[in-house]
């Protein structure tokens, strides 16, 4: 990418939203992610396809798994990876996010992974940066690599997603993970459902292709997997009408509520989890039913696939 003018879409060096991906891009990414997953699991050697490349992780919002997973992904492919310590950076001396990003990109960066609180900012930054740009989480807007790793995990667990039913339960309204999954999973042939109280679901009419349910017993019926989402209080404009205990009682994902789904259905969660609120600890820890750590494991090969297909010659 270096030296070329970034245009738009995945072919133009950007992965800011699922809409940047063609169907062929999605198929190639999921296939490459599965290959890398198998090689990592077998501790098999991996060709350093990004040797000499520089990847900068610039996360303006807190992150554990996404940041580390992008770092490992780049390292596994041989790239130089820099994690910017934002809390100790010049942003706090009044430098704008744009200047910070441009300064770092000027260090011959080939790719920058951005996490921002503001929606729409990454599109503006990408216009100004001469390197590939990947969204590592943008406000409540999108988190495309999380949706890709969710799809990769689901395919490994249940097979082809054509005809599968996936329910997302909890704070869908404030979730970039739900938005990216709503854009991706239906393109893979899955039916998606949103489950939660009206105050935590998107505005009515916002997702006409997605069925909405208030009651988990209805929304989970026949589902192959249910993804629980935490209450994202940092993005709520007004207080929720129920407390955490009432939310757990009504919408918490437990062995009991998952029993409404298909026999053997899986529980998912993008993390960070609040045990005993949106998901019961016993279910999250059940290796037969929980995909939570498999999602984390798939994060690295999925991001390897993204970096590889964006950057390698
Ligand atoms: C999520 C995020 O940051 O969007 N976590 C993640 O990236 N795995 C979900 C969340 O914050 O609840």
Coordinates of C-alpha atoms and ligand atoms in Angstrom, one line a residue:
X1 CA 0.0 0.0 0.0
X2 CA 2.8 2.4 0.8
X3 CA 3.1 5.2 -1.6
X4 CA -0.2 4.5 -3.2
X5 CA -3.2 6.8 -2.7
X6 CA -5.7 4.9 -0.6
X7 CA -9.1 5.0 -2.3
X8 CA -11.9 3.1 -0.7
X9 CA -13.0 -0.4 0.1
X10 CA -10.9 -3.4 1.0
X11 CA -9.2 -3.4 -2.4
X12 CA -8.3 0.2 -1.7
X13 CA -6.7 -0.6 1.6
X14 CA -9.5 -0.1 4.0
X15 CA -11.5 -2.2 6.3
X16 CA -13.7 0.3 8.1
X17 CA -17.0 -1.5 7.8
X18 CA -18.4 -4.7 6.5
X19 CA -19.7 -2.8 3.5
X20 CA -16.0 -2.4 2.4
X21 CA -15.9 -6.1 1.7
X22 CA -17.2 -7.8 -1.5
X23 CA -18.6 -11.3 -1.2
X24 CA -15.4 -12.6 -2.6
X25 CA -13.4 -10.7 0.0
X26 CA -15.5 -12.2 2.8
X27 CA -15.1 -15.7 1.4
X28 CA -11.3 -15.2 1.0
X29 CA -10.9 -13.8 4.5
X30 CA -12.8 -16.6 6.1
X31 CA -10.9 -19.3 4.1
X32 CA -7.6 -17.7 5.0
X33 CA -8.6 -17.3 8.7
X34 CA -9.4 -21.1 8.8
X35 CA -6.1 -21.9 7.3
X36 CA -4.2 -19.8 9.8
X37 CA -6.3 -21.1 12.6
X38 CA -5.2 -24.7 11.7
X39 CA -1.6 -23.7 11.4
X40 CA -1.6 -21.9 14.7
X41 CA -3.4 -24.8 16.5
X42 CA -0.8 -27.3 15.0
X43 CA 2.1 -24.9 16.0
X44 CA 3.1 -25.2 12.3
X45 CA 5.5 -22.7 10.7
X46 CA 3.9 -19.6 9.2
X47 CA 5.4 -17.8 6.2
X48 CA 6.4 -14.3 7.3
X49 CA 4.4 -12.6 4.5
X50 CA 4.6 -9.2 6.2
X51 CA 8.3 -9.2 6.9
X52 CA 9.6 -5.6 6.8
X53 CA 6.1 -4.1 7.1
X54 CA 5.1 -1.8 9.9
X55 CA 1.8 -2.0 11.7
X56 CA 0.7 0.6 14.2
X57 CA -2.0 0.0 16.7
X58 CA -3.6 3.3 17.7
X59 CA -6.4 2.6 20.2
X60 CA -8.0 5.8 21.7
X61 CA -10.4 3.6 23.7
X62 CA -9.6 0.8 26.1
X63 CA -9.0 -2.7 24.7
X64 CA -7.4 -5.9 25.8
X65 CA -8.3 -8.6 23.4
X66 CA -8.7 -6.7 20.2
X67 CA -5.4 -4.7 20.6
X68 CA -3.4 -7.8 21.7
X69 CA -5.0 -9.9 19.0
X70 CA -4.0 -7.4 16.2
X71 CA -0.5 -7.2 17.7
X72 CA -0.1 -11.0 17.7
X73 CA -1.5 -11.3 14.3
X74 CA 1.0 -8.8 12.8
X75 CA 3.9 -10.4 14.7
X76 CA 2.9 -13.9 13.6
X77 CA 3.2 -12.7 10.0
X78 CA 6.6 -11.0 10.6
X79 CA 5.6 -7.4 10.7
X80 CA 7.0 -4.8 13.0
X81 CA 4.2 -4.0 15.4
X82 CA 3.9 -0.8 17.5
X83 CA 1.3 -0.4 20.2
X84 CA 0.9 3.3 20.8
X85 CA 0.6 4.0 24.6
X86 CA -2.2 6.5 24.1
X87 CA -2.6 7.3 27.8
X88 CA 1.0 8.5 27.8
X89 CA 0.9 10.2 24.3
X90 CA 0.8 13.7 23.1
X91 CA -2.9 13.6 22.6
X92 CA -3.0 14.8 26.2
X93 CA -0.8 17.8 25.2
X94 CA -3.6 19.0 22.9
X95 CA -2.5 17.3 19.7
X96 CA -5.5 16.4 17.6
X97 CA -6.2 12.7 16.9
X98 CA -5.6 13.5 13.2
X99 CA -2.2 14.9 13.9
X100 CA -1.3 11.9 16.1
X101 CA -2.4 9.5 13.4
X102 CA -0.5 11.4 10.6
X103 CA 2.6 11.6 12.8
X104 CA 2.6 7.9 13.3
X105 CA 1.8 7.1 9.7
X106 CA 4.8 9.2 8.7
X107 CA 7.0 6.6 10.3
X108 CA 6.6 4.5 7.1
X109 CA 3.5 2.7 8.5
X110 CA 2.0 0.2 6.1
X111 CA -1.1 -0.3 8.2
X112 CA -2.8 1.5 11.1
X113 CA -5.4 -0.2 13.3
X114 CA -7.7 2.4 14.9
X115 CA -10.1 2.3 17.8
X116 CA -12.0 5.5 18.3
X117 CA -15.0 6.7 20.4
X118 CA -16.3 9.0 17.6
X119 CA -18.3 7.6 14.7
X120 CA -17.3 8.7 11.2
X121 CA -13.8 9.8 12.4
X122 CA -12.0 6.8 11.0
X123 CA -13.3 7.5 7.5
X124 CA -11.9 11.1 7.8
X125 CA -8.6 9.8 9.2
X126 CA -8.3 7.2 6.4
X127 CA -8.7 10.0 3.8
X128 CA -5.6 11.6 5.2
X129 CA -3.4 8.6 5.8
X130 CA -1.2 7.0 3.2
X131 CA -1.4 3.5 4.6
X132 CA -4.0 0.7 5.0
X133 CA -6.5 1.4 7.8
X134 CA -8.4 -1.1 9.8
X135 CA -11.2 -0.3 12.2
X136 CA -10.6 -2.0 15.6
X137 CA -13.8 -0.5 16.9
X138 CA -15.6 2.7 16.1
X139 CA -18.0 4.1 18.7
X140 CA -21.3 2.2 18.4
X141 CA -20.9 2.0 14.7
X142 CA -18.9 -1.0 13.5
X143 CA -16.3 -3.5 14.6
X144 CA -15.8 -5.5 11.4
X145 CA -13.0 -7.8 12.5
X146 CA -15.1 -8.9 15.5
X147 CA -17.9 -9.9 13.2
X148 CA -15.5 -11.7 10.9
X149 CA -14.0 -13.7 13.8
X150 CA -17.5 -14.4 15.0
X151 CA -18.5 -15.8 11.6
X152 CA -15.2 -17.8 11.4
X153 CA -15.9 -19.3 14.9
X154 CA -19.5 -20.1 14.0
X155 CA -18.5 -21.8 10.7
X156 CA -15.9 -23.9 12.6
X157 CA -18.6 -24.9 15.2
X158 CA -21.7 -25.4 13.2
X159 CA -20.6 -25.5 9.5
X160 CA -22.1 -23.5 6.7
X161 CA -24.1 -20.6 7.9
X162 CA -26.6 -20.8 5.1
X163 CA -29.9 -21.4 6.9
X164 CA -28.5 -21.0 10.4
X165 CA -30.2 -18.8 13.0
X166 CA -28.2 -16.6 15.3
X167 CA -29.8 -14.6 18.1
X168 CA -28.0 -11.5 19.7
X169 CA -29.3 -10.7 23.1
X170 CA -28.9 -7.7 25.4
X171 CA -27.6 -4.2 24.6
X172 CA -27.9 -4.3 20.9
X173 CA -28.6 -0.6 20.6
X174 CA -25.1 0.5 21.7
X175 CA -23.1 -2.3 20.2
X176 CA -20.7 -2.0 17.2
X177 CA -20.3 -5.8 17.4
X178 CA -24.1 -6.2 16.7
X179 CA -24.0 -3.7 13.9
X180 CA -21.1 -5.4 12.1
X181 CA -22.7 -8.9 12.6
X182 CA -26.0 -7.5 11.3
X183 CA -24.2 -6.5 8.1
X184 CA -22.2 -9.7 7.8
X185 CA -24.1 -12.7 9.0
X186 CA -27.1 -12.3 6.6
X187 CA -24.7 -12.1 3.7
X188 CA -23.5 -15.5 4.7
X189 CA -27.1 -16.8 4.6
X190 CA -27.8 -16.7 8.3
X191 CA -31.0 -15.4 9.8
X192 CA -30.2 -12.9 12.6
X193 CA -32.5 -12.0 15.5
X194 CA -32.3 -9.2 18.1
X195 CA -33.5 -10.0 21.6
X196 CA -33.9 -7.5 24.4
X197 CA -36.1 -4.8 25.9
X198 CA -37.1 -2.0 23.4
X199 CA -34.8 0.5 25.2
X200 CA -31.8 -1.7 24.3
X201 CA -32.8 -2.6 20.7
X202 CA -32.1 -0.3 17.7
X203 CA -34.7 2.2 16.7
X204 CA -37.8 0.4 15.3
X205 CA -37.4 0.2 11.5
X206 CA -33.6 0.5 11.6
X207 CA -33.0 -3.2 10.6
X208 CA -36.0 -4.3 8.6
X209 CA -34.3 -7.6 7.7
X210 CA -33.8 -8.6 11.4
X211 CA -36.6 -10.0 13.6
X212 CA -36.9 -8.4 17.0
X213 CA -38.0 -10.2 20.2
X214 CA -38.6 -9.1 23.7
X215 CA -38.7 -12.5 25.3
X216 CA -35.6 -14.8 25.1
X217 CA -37.9 -17.8 25.1
X218 CA -39.3 -16.6 21.7
X219 CA -36.1 -15.1 20.3
X220 CA -33.9 -18.1 21.1
X221 CA -36.4 -20.7 19.7
X222 CA -34.6 -22.8 17.1
X223 CA -31.4 -20.8 17.2
X224 CA -28.0 -22.4 16.5
X225 CA -26.2 -19.9 18.7
X226 CA -27.0 -17.0 21.0
X227 CA -24.6 -14.1 21.5
X228 CA -24.9 -12.1 24.7
X229 CA -23.9 -8.5 24.8
X230 CA -22.9 -6.5 27.9
X231 CA -24.7 -3.3 29.0
X232 CA -22.5 -0.6 27.4
X233 CA -23.2 2.0 30.0
X234 CA -20.4 4.3 28.7
X235 CA -22.6 4.8 25.5
X236 CA -26.0 5.2 27.2
X237 CA -27.5 8.6 27.2
X238 CA -30.1 7.8 29.9
X239 CA -30.2 5.3 32.7
X240 CA -31.6 1.9 32.0
X241 CA -35.0 1.3 33.5
X242 CA -33.9 -1.9 35.1
X243 CA -30.9 -2.7 37.3
X244 CA -28.3 -5.3 36.6
X245 CA -30.1 -8.0 38.6
X246 CA -33.4 -7.4 36.9
X247 CA -31.6 -7.5 33.5
X248 CA -30.0 -10.8 34.4
X249 CA -33.3 -12.2 35.5
X250 CA -35.1 -11.2 32.2
X251 CA -32.3 -11.4 29.6
X252 CA -29.3 -13.2 31.1
X253 CA -27.9 -16.0 29.0
X254 CA -27.9 -19.1 31.1
X255 CA -28.1 -22.9 30.6
X256 CA -31.8 -22.5 31.3
X257 CA -32.5 -19.8 28.8
X258 CA -30.2 -21.4 26.1
X259 CA -32.5 -24.5 26.5
X260 CA -35.0 -22.6 24.4
X261 CA -32.6 -22.7 21.4
X262 CA -31.7 -25.8 19.4
X263 CA -30.4 -28.8 21.4
X264 CA -26.7 -28.2 21.8
X265 CA -26.9 -24.6 20.7
X266 CA -23.8 -22.5 21.5
X267 CA -23.3 -19.4 23.7
X268 CA -21.1 -16.6 22.4
X269 CA -19.8 -13.3 23.8
X270 CA -17.4 -10.8 22.3
X271 CA -16.0 -9.9 25.8
X272 CA -15.5 -8.2 28.1
X273 CA -18.0 -10.3 30.0
X274 CA -19.9 -9.4 33.1
X275 CA -20.6 -12.8 34.7
X276 CA -23.9 -13.0 36.4
X277 CA -25.3 -10.1 34.4
X278 CA -25.6 -10.7 30.6
X279 CA -24.2 -14.3 30.8
X280 CA -24.0 -16.8 33.6
X281 CA -20.4 -17.8 34.6
X282 CA -21.3 -21.5 34.5
X283 CA -22.4 -21.2 30.9
X284 CA -19.4 -19.1 29.8
X285 CA -17.1 -21.7 31.3
X286 CA -19.0 -24.8 29.8
X287 CA -16.6 -26.1 27.1
X288 CA -19.4 -28.0 25.4
X289 CA -21.6 -25.0 25.0
X290 CA -19.5 -21.9 25.2
X291 CA -17.6 -20.5 22.2
X292 CA -16.2 -17.5 24.1
X293 CA -12.6 -18.6 24.2
X294 CA -12.8 -20.1 20.7
X295 CA -13.9 -16.6 19.6
X296 CA -10.8 -15.1 21.2
X297 CA -8.6 -17.8 19.6
X298 CA -10.1 -17.1 16.2
X299 CA -9.4 -13.4 16.6
X300 CA -5.7 -13.8 15.8
X301 CA -6.0 -15.9 12.6
X302 CA -8.9 -13.7 11.4
X303 CA -6.8 -10.6 11.9
X304 CA -3.8 -12.3 10.2
X305 CA -6.1 -13.0 7.2
X306 CA -7.1 -9.3 7.1
X307 CA -3.6 -8.0 7.3
X308 CA -2.3 -10.6 4.9
X309 CA -4.9 -9.9 2.2
X310 CA -4.7 -6.1 2.7
X311 CA -0.9 -5.9 2.7
X312 CA 0.9 -8.7 1.1
X313 CA 2.0 -8.4 -2.5
Ligands
LIG1 C1 -16.3 -5.3 22.2 C2 -15.9 -3.9 21.8 O1 -15.0 -3.3 22.3 O2 -16.6 -3.5 20.9 N1 -15.3 -6.1 22.6 C3 -14.4 -6.5 21.7 O3 -13.8 -5.8 20.9 N2 -14.1 -7.9 21.7 C4 -17.5 -5.4 23.0 C5 -17.8 -4.5 24.1 O4 -17.1 -3.5 24.4 O5 -18.7 -4.8 24.9

